[in-house]
């Protein structure tokens, strides 16, 4: 069928960083299915094949309208035969049998349940599953399991932190974080990053980046902010990760989500009437404090989404011969380290990152 708005072959880029993506996903029925397939592969440790499903879902999310027929997928990148067959099955039957099978699979369901706990990754979830455990109750009553501090907090605040955080709650937290940051360093500033920076209405946590004007302040500010939260009795959990950042380190070819800046993973008490009858809820908050000269890269890296970041790096490497990570952009040909300033970063945001990377100057 010829959809009136069918795109010509070149319209959709295979790089997420070159696609404008609406916050309103018109193809949720397909992307939900592809993401279940991706997640199931991740639970099995098959990152490569999983990424193919994530890429396909990302392409569909960027479409301005719902797909009307399979032919419309013909010129879309990242959609192989397998993905197209899934789309076809869903179009015809309303669901995909393989996805339904996964959703009913005991291993998938248990892995999903266990890895929904803060501090429980796929390896731990699998370990618990292989030991025959299927419920939280069984895990908590298993004498041979010693939960670490993060997992203990994860179970303790499970109900609250698995509830999505709204934009209103994120804004309330910004005021709290800003107050604490300014109290310990009046010249520091705070910006919201992660999903809320991308305009999402809900998130699983709230991410903040702190800008400090003087060298070295990025290493002292987080412990001081944590102390401040403690003194206000709003700190429920904190995991401070000191900086391992090395100015001389160049980006690698491998995609590493974790960077080397000072950061902390927190659970904070947010005051406000709750459905539970309590007057507060627990919220996951991440703070990162990069050195000023690398602030722009850190902001870019923490804005996400993960696939956007992955493709931005892939684009920089394959299309522009540059290596990018959360710390720096490196030109392989000239062996130059490129420091982007905030003004350039803002332009990149407006013009689309991928297309503008080549124009980045020192
Ligand atoms: N990030 C990073 N290093 C970390 C943690 C996160 O570089 N140690 C990046 C990856 C994400 C972004 O920061 O692109 C935010 O991470 P989140 O997991 O909070 O993801 P989002 O904010 O995009 O989603 P959500 O709405 O679920 O919080
Ligand atoms: Mg987030």
GROMACS .gro file of C-alpha atoms and ligand atoms in nm:
model
  391
    1UNK     CA    1   0.000   0.000   0.000
    2UNK     CA    2   0.122   0.350  -0.062
    3UNK     CA    3   0.081   0.547   0.256
    4UNK     CA    4   0.046   0.916   0.164
    5UNK     CA    5   0.318   1.007   0.415
    6UNK     CA    6   0.548   0.713   0.325
    7UNK     CA    7   0.908   0.827   0.359
    8UNK     CA    8   1.162   0.802   0.083
    9UNK     CA    9   1.451   0.563   0.141
   10UNK     CA   10   1.688   0.823   0.280
   11UNK     CA   11   1.446   0.983   0.527
   12UNK     CA   12   1.515   0.771   0.834
   13UNK     CA   13   1.874   0.752   0.952
   14UNK     CA   14   2.013   0.427   1.095
   15UNK     CA   15   2.166   0.637   1.375
   16UNK     CA   16   1.937   0.727   1.666
   17UNK     CA   17   2.132   1.053   1.709
   18UNK     CA   18   2.014   1.165   1.364
   19UNK     CA   19   1.649   1.092   1.424
   20UNK     CA   20   1.406   1.331   1.584
   21UNK     CA   21   1.201   1.119   1.818
   22UNK     CA   22   0.858   1.219   1.938
   23UNK     CA   23   0.775   1.165   2.305
   24UNK     CA   24   0.448   1.022   2.180
   25UNK     CA   25   0.517   0.668   2.060
   26UNK     CA   26   0.268   0.587   1.782
   27UNK     CA   27   0.387   0.229   1.744
   28UNK     CA   28   0.375   0.109   2.103
   29UNK     CA   29   0.208  -0.220   2.012
   30UNK     CA   30   0.516  -0.313   1.805
   31UNK     CA   31   0.787  -0.152   2.020
   32UNK     CA   32   0.656  -0.317   2.339
   33UNK     CA   33   0.684  -0.657   2.169
   34UNK     CA   34   1.034  -0.587   2.033
   35UNK     CA   35   1.146  -0.469   2.376
   36UNK     CA   36   1.022  -0.788   2.542
   37UNK     CA   37   1.230  -0.987   2.291
   38UNK     CA   38   1.531  -0.761   2.362
   39UNK     CA   39   1.493  -0.786   2.738
   40UNK     CA   40   1.461  -1.164   2.723
   41UNK     CA   41   1.789  -1.186   2.530
   42UNK     CA   42   1.957  -0.952   2.781
   43UNK     CA   43   1.845  -1.185   3.059
   44UNK     CA   44   2.022  -1.466   2.870
   45UNK     CA   45   2.339  -1.255   2.826
   46UNK     CA   46   2.289  -1.217   2.449
   47UNK     CA   47   2.364  -0.845   2.424
   48UNK     CA   48   2.431  -0.840   2.048
   49UNK     CA   49   2.100  -0.985   1.925
   50UNK     CA   50   1.919  -0.786   2.193
   51UNK     CA   51   2.063  -0.464   2.056
   52UNK     CA   52   1.913  -0.544   1.712
   53UNK     CA   53   1.563  -0.550   1.867
   54UNK     CA   54   1.635  -0.230   2.064
   55UNK     CA   55   1.746  -0.055   1.743
   56UNK     CA   56   1.435  -0.173   1.558
   57UNK     CA   57   1.213  -0.045   1.841
   58UNK     CA   58   1.396   0.288   1.842
   59UNK     CA   59   1.338   0.336   1.467
   60UNK     CA   60   0.965   0.267   1.509
   61UNK     CA   61   0.948   0.511   1.802
   62UNK     CA   62   1.082   0.788   1.580
   63UNK     CA   63   0.800   0.756   1.325
   64UNK     CA   64   0.552   1.045   1.320
   65UNK     CA   65   0.259   0.807   1.273
   66UNK     CA   66   0.148   0.451   1.338
   67UNK     CA   67   0.253   0.196   1.077
   68UNK     CA   68  -0.044   0.105   0.860
   69UNK     CA   69   0.101  -0.184   0.665
   70UNK     CA   70   0.415  -0.392   0.642
   71UNK     CA   71   0.525  -0.228   0.316
   72UNK     CA   72   0.591   0.091   0.508
   73UNK     CA   73   0.876  -0.083   0.692
   74UNK     CA   74   1.053  -0.167   0.367
   75UNK     CA   75   1.271   0.142   0.357
   76UNK     CA   76   1.324   0.169   0.729
   77UNK     CA   77   1.673   0.094   0.864
   78UNK     CA   78   1.747  -0.162   1.137
   79UNK     CA   79   1.436  -0.370   1.059
   80UNK     CA   80   1.546  -0.712   0.936
   81UNK     CA   81   1.333  -1.006   0.822
   82UNK     CA   82   1.280  -1.125   1.178
   83UNK     CA   83   1.149  -0.789   1.303
   84UNK     CA   84   0.928  -0.749   0.998
   85UNK     CA   85   0.778  -1.094   1.056
   86UNK     CA   86   0.695  -0.992   1.413
   87UNK     CA   87   0.535  -0.670   1.294
   88UNK     CA   88   0.335  -0.866   1.038
   89UNK     CA   89   0.213  -1.117   1.296
   90UNK     CA   90   0.107  -0.841   1.535
   91UNK     CA   91  -0.070  -0.653   1.254
   92UNK     CA   92  -0.263  -0.964   1.161
   93UNK     CA   93  -0.328  -1.131   1.497
   94UNK     CA   94  -0.296  -0.847   1.747
   95UNK     CA   95  -0.003  -1.017   1.923
   96UNK     CA   96   0.312  -1.216   1.857
   97UNK     CA   97   0.315  -1.580   1.972
   98UNK     CA   98   0.685  -1.575   2.065
   99UNK     CA   99   0.633  -1.263   2.278
  100UNK     CA  100   0.332  -1.421   2.450
  101UNK     CA  101   0.541  -1.730   2.518
  102UNK     CA  102   0.816  -1.518   2.676
  103UNK     CA  103   0.568  -1.320   2.887
  104UNK     CA  104   0.441  -1.650   3.030
  105UNK     CA  105   0.787  -1.800   3.070
  106UNK     CA  106   0.878  -1.866   3.433
  107UNK     CA  107   1.244  -1.772   3.383
  108UNK     CA  108   1.161  -1.441   3.212
  109UNK     CA  109   0.900  -1.350   3.471
  110UNK     CA  110   1.130  -1.430   3.761
  111UNK     CA  111   1.428  -1.249   3.607
  112UNK     CA  112   1.207  -0.946   3.544
  113UNK     CA  113   1.079  -0.950   3.901
  114UNK     CA  114   1.422  -0.991   4.064
  115UNK     CA  115   1.600  -0.739   3.842
  116UNK     CA  116   1.334  -0.481   3.924
  117UNK     CA  117   1.497  -0.451   4.267
  118UNK     CA  118   1.748  -0.165   4.301
  119UNK     CA  119   2.093  -0.328   4.324
  120UNK     CA  120   1.994  -0.657   4.160
  121UNK     CA  121   2.146  -0.704   3.815
  122UNK     CA  122   2.086  -0.988   3.568
  123UNK     CA  123   2.365  -1.203   3.718
  124UNK     CA  124   2.222  -1.196   4.070
  125UNK     CA  125   1.869  -1.243   3.936
  126UNK     CA  126   1.984  -1.549   3.742
  127UNK     CA  127   2.169  -1.686   4.044
  128UNK     CA  128   1.854  -1.661   4.256
  129UNK     CA  129   1.644  -1.815   3.979
  130UNK     CA  130   1.887  -2.108   3.937
  131UNK     CA  131   1.863  -2.173   4.310
  132UNK     CA  132   1.492  -2.233   4.265
  133UNK     CA  133   1.378  -1.899   4.412
  134UNK     CA  134   1.074  -1.743   4.250
  135UNK     CA  135   0.938  -1.477   4.487
  136UNK     CA  136   1.074  -1.193   4.704
  137UNK     CA  137   0.953  -1.380   5.008
  138UNK     CA  138   1.163  -1.683   4.915
  139UNK     CA  139   1.471  -1.463   4.857
  140UNK     CA  140   1.427  -1.280   5.186
  141UNK     CA  141   1.377  -1.607   5.376
  142UNK     CA  142   1.671  -1.788   5.217
  143UNK     CA  143   1.937  -1.804   5.492
  144UNK     CA  144   2.230  -1.847   5.251
  145UNK     CA  145   2.154  -1.516   5.072
  146UNK     CA  146   2.332  -1.212   5.208
  147UNK     CA  147   2.196  -0.898   5.052
  148UNK     CA  148   2.440  -0.610   5.004
  149UNK     CA  149   2.357  -0.260   5.127
  150UNK     CA  150   2.209  -0.149   4.794
  151UNK     CA  151   1.984  -0.457   4.765
  152UNK     CA  152   1.872  -0.419   5.126
  153UNK     CA  153   1.763  -0.063   5.047
  154UNK     CA  154   1.611  -0.190   4.721
  155UNK     CA  155   1.382  -0.430   4.909
  156UNK     CA  156   1.312  -0.188   5.191
  157UNK     CA  157   1.188   0.087   4.959
  158UNK     CA  158   1.072  -0.140   4.677
  159UNK     CA  159   0.715  -0.020   4.660
  160UNK     CA  160   0.807   0.349   4.649
  161UNK     CA  161   1.100   0.332   4.409
  162UNK     CA  162   0.925   0.106   4.160
  163UNK     CA  163   0.652   0.369   4.128
  164UNK     CA  164   0.729   0.613   3.842
  165UNK     CA  165   0.853   0.957   3.942
  166UNK     CA  166   0.648   1.240   3.790
  167UNK     CA  167   0.784   1.563   3.643
  168UNK     CA  168   0.622   1.753   3.934
  169UNK     CA  169   0.810   1.533   4.181
  170UNK     CA  170   1.131   1.579   3.980
  171UNK     CA  171   1.088   1.959   3.998
  172UNK     CA  172   1.030   1.939   4.376
  173UNK     CA  173   1.349   1.735   4.407
  174UNK     CA  174   1.540   1.987   4.201
  175UNK     CA  175   1.459   2.254   4.460
  176UNK     CA  176   1.583   2.024   4.738
  177UNK     CA  177   1.904   1.930   4.555
  178UNK     CA  178   1.970   2.290   4.450
  179UNK     CA  179   1.925   2.414   4.807
  180UNK     CA  180   2.171   2.156   4.939
  181UNK     CA  181   2.427   2.220   4.664
  182UNK     CA  182   2.416   2.599   4.706
  183UNK     CA  183   2.436   2.562   5.083
  184UNK     CA  184   2.768   2.375   5.054
  185UNK     CA  185   2.901   2.570   4.752
  186UNK     CA  186   2.719   2.894   4.660
  187UNK     CA  187   2.891   2.913   4.321
  188UNK     CA  188   2.778   2.566   4.207
  189UNK     CA  189   2.475   2.508   3.984
  190UNK     CA  190   2.241   2.214   3.930
  191UNK     CA  191   2.070   2.093   3.612
  192UNK     CA  192   1.828   1.813   3.562
  193UNK     CA  193   1.944   1.550   3.314
  194UNK     CA  194   1.843   1.194   3.208
  195UNK     CA  195   1.489   1.131   3.085
  196UNK     CA  196   1.343   1.452   3.230
  197UNK     CA  197   1.593   1.657   3.028
  198UNK     CA  198   1.460   1.481   2.719
  199UNK     CA  199   1.108   1.595   2.809
  200UNK     CA  200   0.971   1.272   2.955
  201UNK     CA  201   0.680   1.308   3.196
  202UNK     CA  202   0.784   1.011   3.411
  203UNK     CA  203   1.110   0.843   3.504
  204UNK     CA  204   1.244   0.564   3.722
  205UNK     CA  205   1.474   0.812   3.896
  206UNK     CA  206   1.579   1.177   3.878
  207UNK     CA  207   1.926   1.255   3.742
  208UNK     CA  208   2.112   1.576   3.823
  209UNK     CA  209   2.445   1.714   3.706
  210UNK     CA  210   2.636   1.961   3.921
  211UNK     CA  211   2.861   2.229   3.776
  212UNK     CA  212   3.139   2.362   3.998
  213UNK     CA  213   3.351   2.657   3.880
  214UNK     CA  214   3.686   2.569   4.038
  215UNK     CA  215   3.911   2.269   3.982
  216UNK     CA  216   3.887   2.014   4.262
  217UNK     CA  217   3.545   2.125   4.384
  218UNK     CA  218   3.384   1.839   4.188
  219UNK     CA  219   3.551   1.595   4.429
  220UNK     CA  220   3.437   1.758   4.752
  221UNK     CA  221   3.085   1.868   4.671
  222UNK     CA  222   2.905   1.532   4.672
  223UNK     CA  223   3.019   1.418   5.020
  224UNK     CA  224   2.915   1.760   5.153
  225UNK     CA  225   2.575   1.742   4.982
  226UNK     CA  226   2.518   1.392   5.124
  227UNK     CA  227   2.600   1.525   5.473
  228UNK     CA  228   2.351   1.805   5.419
  229UNK     CA  229   2.076   1.556   5.323
  230UNK     CA  230   2.164   1.352   5.630
  231UNK     CA  231   2.131   1.654   5.857
  232UNK     CA  232   1.789   1.726   5.703
  233UNK     CA  233   1.684   1.364   5.775
  234UNK     CA  234   1.593   1.302   5.411
  235UNK     CA  235   1.874   1.061   5.325
  236UNK     CA  236   1.749   0.702   5.307
  237UNK     CA  237   2.043   0.552   5.115
  238UNK     CA  238   2.366   0.675   4.960
  239UNK     CA  239   2.639   0.517   4.754
  240UNK     CA  240   2.917   0.765   4.682
  241UNK     CA  241   3.152   0.676   4.399
  242UNK     CA  242   3.466   0.882   4.405
  243UNK     CA  243   3.616   1.006   4.081
  244UNK     CA  244   3.850   0.775   3.890
  245UNK     CA  245   3.869   1.027   3.607
  246UNK     CA  246   4.207   1.060   3.438
  247UNK     CA  247   4.260   1.362   3.212
  248UNK     CA  248   4.497   1.164   2.990
  249UNK     CA  249   4.259   0.873   2.929
  250UNK     CA  250   4.128   0.856   2.572
  251UNK     CA  251   3.791   0.709   2.477
  252UNK     CA  252   3.782   0.342   2.380
  253UNK     CA  253   3.591   0.170   2.100
  254UNK     CA  254   3.379  -0.017   2.351
  255UNK     CA  255   3.055   0.137   2.474
  256UNK     CA  256   3.077   0.188   2.847
  257UNK     CA  257   2.769   0.336   3.011
  258UNK     CA  258   2.959   0.405   3.333
  259UNK     CA  259   3.189   0.704   3.339
  260UNK     CA  260   3.469   0.798   3.578
  261UNK     CA  261   3.328   1.117   3.730
  262UNK     CA  262   3.237   1.163   4.098
  263UNK     CA  263   2.880   1.046   4.138
  264UNK     CA  264   2.636   0.919   4.393
  265UNK     CA  265   2.332   0.697   4.381
  266UNK     CA  266   2.080   0.803   4.643
  267UNK     CA  267   1.737   0.732   4.782
  268UNK     CA  268   1.581   1.049   4.921
  269UNK     CA  269   1.269   1.119   5.118
  270UNK     CA  270   1.033   1.344   4.923
  271UNK     CA  271   0.770   1.505   5.141
  272UNK     CA  272   0.411   1.517   5.020
  273UNK     CA  273   0.082   1.340   5.084
  274UNK     CA  274   0.090   0.984   4.945
  275UNK     CA  275  -0.180   0.729   4.860
  276UNK     CA  276  -0.026   0.510   5.130
  277UNK     CA  277  -0.132   0.767   5.390
  278UNK     CA  278   0.233   0.855   5.465
  279UNK     CA  279   0.349   1.213   5.419
  280UNK     CA  280   0.658   1.118   5.216
  281UNK     CA  281   0.778   0.880   4.947
  282UNK     CA  282   1.121   0.738   4.866
  283UNK     CA  283   1.275   0.845   4.532
  284UNK     CA  284   1.589   0.733   4.352
  285UNK     CA  285   1.819   1.023   4.272
  286UNK     CA  286   2.154   1.022   4.087
  287UNK     CA  287   2.402   1.308   4.113
  288UNK     CA  288   2.712   1.347   3.897
  289UNK     CA  289   2.983   1.611   3.942
  290UNK     CA  290   3.230   1.631   3.652
  291UNK     CA  291   3.525   1.873   3.637
  292UNK     CA  292   3.419   2.200   3.467
  293UNK     CA  293   3.629   2.142   3.155
  294UNK     CA  294   3.448   1.814   3.086
  295UNK     CA  295   3.103   1.935   3.193
  296UNK     CA  296   2.962   1.950   2.839
  297UNK     CA  297   3.055   1.587   2.766
  298UNK     CA  298   2.912   1.470   3.096
  299UNK     CA  299   2.587   1.658   3.032
  300UNK     CA  300   2.567   1.509   2.685
  301UNK     CA  301   2.640   1.157   2.816
  302UNK     CA  302   2.388   1.179   3.100
  303UNK     CA  303   2.107   1.310   2.882
  304UNK     CA  304   2.053   0.967   2.723
  305UNK     CA  305   1.876   0.773   2.602
  306UNK     CA  306   2.120   0.483   2.622
  307UNK     CA  307   2.064   0.397   2.255
  308UNK     CA  308   2.101   0.761   2.153
  309UNK     CA  309   2.436   0.774   2.337
  310UNK     CA  310   2.545   0.447   2.184
  311UNK     CA  311   2.460   0.565   1.833
  312UNK     CA  312   2.616   0.906   1.887
  313UNK     CA  313   2.944   0.731   1.966
  314UNK     CA  314   2.902   0.490   1.674
  315UNK     CA  315   2.831   0.784   1.442
  316UNK     CA  316   3.134   0.977   1.568
  317UNK     CA  317   3.357   0.673   1.515
  318UNK     CA  318   3.227   0.532   1.186
  319UNK     CA  319   3.118   0.849   1.006
  320UNK     CA  320   3.359   1.104   1.148
  321UNK     CA  321   3.667   0.910   1.263
  322UNK     CA  322   3.632   1.039   1.618
  323UNK     CA  323   3.605   0.860   1.950
  324UNK     CA  324   3.346   0.993   2.193
  325UNK     CA  325   3.251   0.905   2.550
  326UNK     CA  326   3.116   1.086   2.858
  327UNK     CA  327   3.458   1.248   2.910
  328UNK     CA  328   3.585   1.372   2.575
  329UNK     CA  329   3.583   1.365   2.196
  330UNK     CA  330   3.904   1.247   2.034
  331UNK     CA  331   4.004   1.294   1.672
  332UNK     CA  332   4.188   0.982   1.560
  333UNK     CA  333   4.343   1.144   1.251
  334UNK     CA  334   4.494   1.449   1.421
  335UNK     CA  335   4.523   1.279   1.764
  336UNK     CA  336   4.358   1.592   1.906
  337UNK     CA  337   4.141   1.598   2.213
  338UNK     CA  338   3.842   1.816   2.136
  339UNK     CA  339   3.690   2.007   2.423
  340UNK     CA  340   3.337   2.124   2.344
  341UNK     CA  341   3.205   2.428   2.518
  342UNK     CA  342   2.846   2.462   2.634
  343UNK     CA  343   2.752   2.703   2.357
  344UNK     CA  344   2.844   2.441   2.096
  345UNK     CA  345   2.656   2.176   2.289
  346UNK     CA  346   2.342   2.390   2.280
  347UNK     CA  347   2.380   2.425   1.903
  348UNK     CA  348   2.418   2.048   1.877
  349UNK     CA  349   2.094   2.005   2.067
  350UNK     CA  350   1.912   2.233   1.826
  351UNK     CA  351   2.062   2.102   1.505
  352UNK     CA  352   2.074   1.732   1.582
  353UNK     CA  353   2.390   1.593   1.734
  354UNK     CA  354   2.506   1.356   1.464
  355UNK     CA  355   2.511   1.602   1.180
  356UNK     CA  356   2.695   1.860   1.382
  357UNK     CA  357   2.968   1.645   1.536
  358UNK     CA  358   3.200   1.708   1.242
  359UNK     CA  359   3.181   2.079   1.305
  360UNK     CA  360   3.289   2.061   1.667
  361UNK     CA  361   3.587   2.283   1.734
  362UNK     CA  362   3.823   2.322   2.026
  363LIG     N1  363   2.433   0.721   3.264
  363LIG     C1  364   2.570   0.715   3.258
  363LIG     N2  365   2.640   0.660   3.360
  363LIG     C2  366   2.574   0.610   3.468
  363LIG     C3  367   2.434   0.616   3.477
  363LIG     C4  368   2.365   0.674   3.371
  363LIG     O1  369   2.629   0.759   3.161
  363LIG     N3  370   2.644   0.556   3.566
  363LIG     C5  371   2.359   0.782   3.154
  363LIG     C6  372   2.281   0.682   3.075
  363LIG     C7  373   2.151   0.745   3.053
  363LIG     C8  374   2.143   0.865   3.147
  363LIG     O2  375   2.269   0.872   3.210
  363LIG     O3  376   2.154   0.790   2.921
  363LIG     C9  377   2.035   0.853   3.248
  363LIG     O4  378   2.026   0.722   3.303
  363LIG     P1  379   1.891   0.659   3.352
  363LIG     O5  380   1.917   0.514   3.376
  363LIG     O6  381   1.837   0.736   3.467
  363LIG     O7  382   1.798   0.668   3.225
  363LIG     P2  383   1.687   0.775   3.187
  363LIG     O8  384   1.690   0.892   3.278
  363LIG     O9  385   1.703   0.799   3.042
  363LIG    O10  386   1.555   0.691   3.206
  363LIG     P3  387   1.455   0.685   3.331
  363LIG    O11  388   1.344   0.773   3.293
  363LIG    O12  389   1.413   0.542   3.340
  363LIG    O13  390   1.527   0.731   3.453
  364LIG    MG1  391   1.683   0.875   3.488
   0.00000   0.00000   0.00000
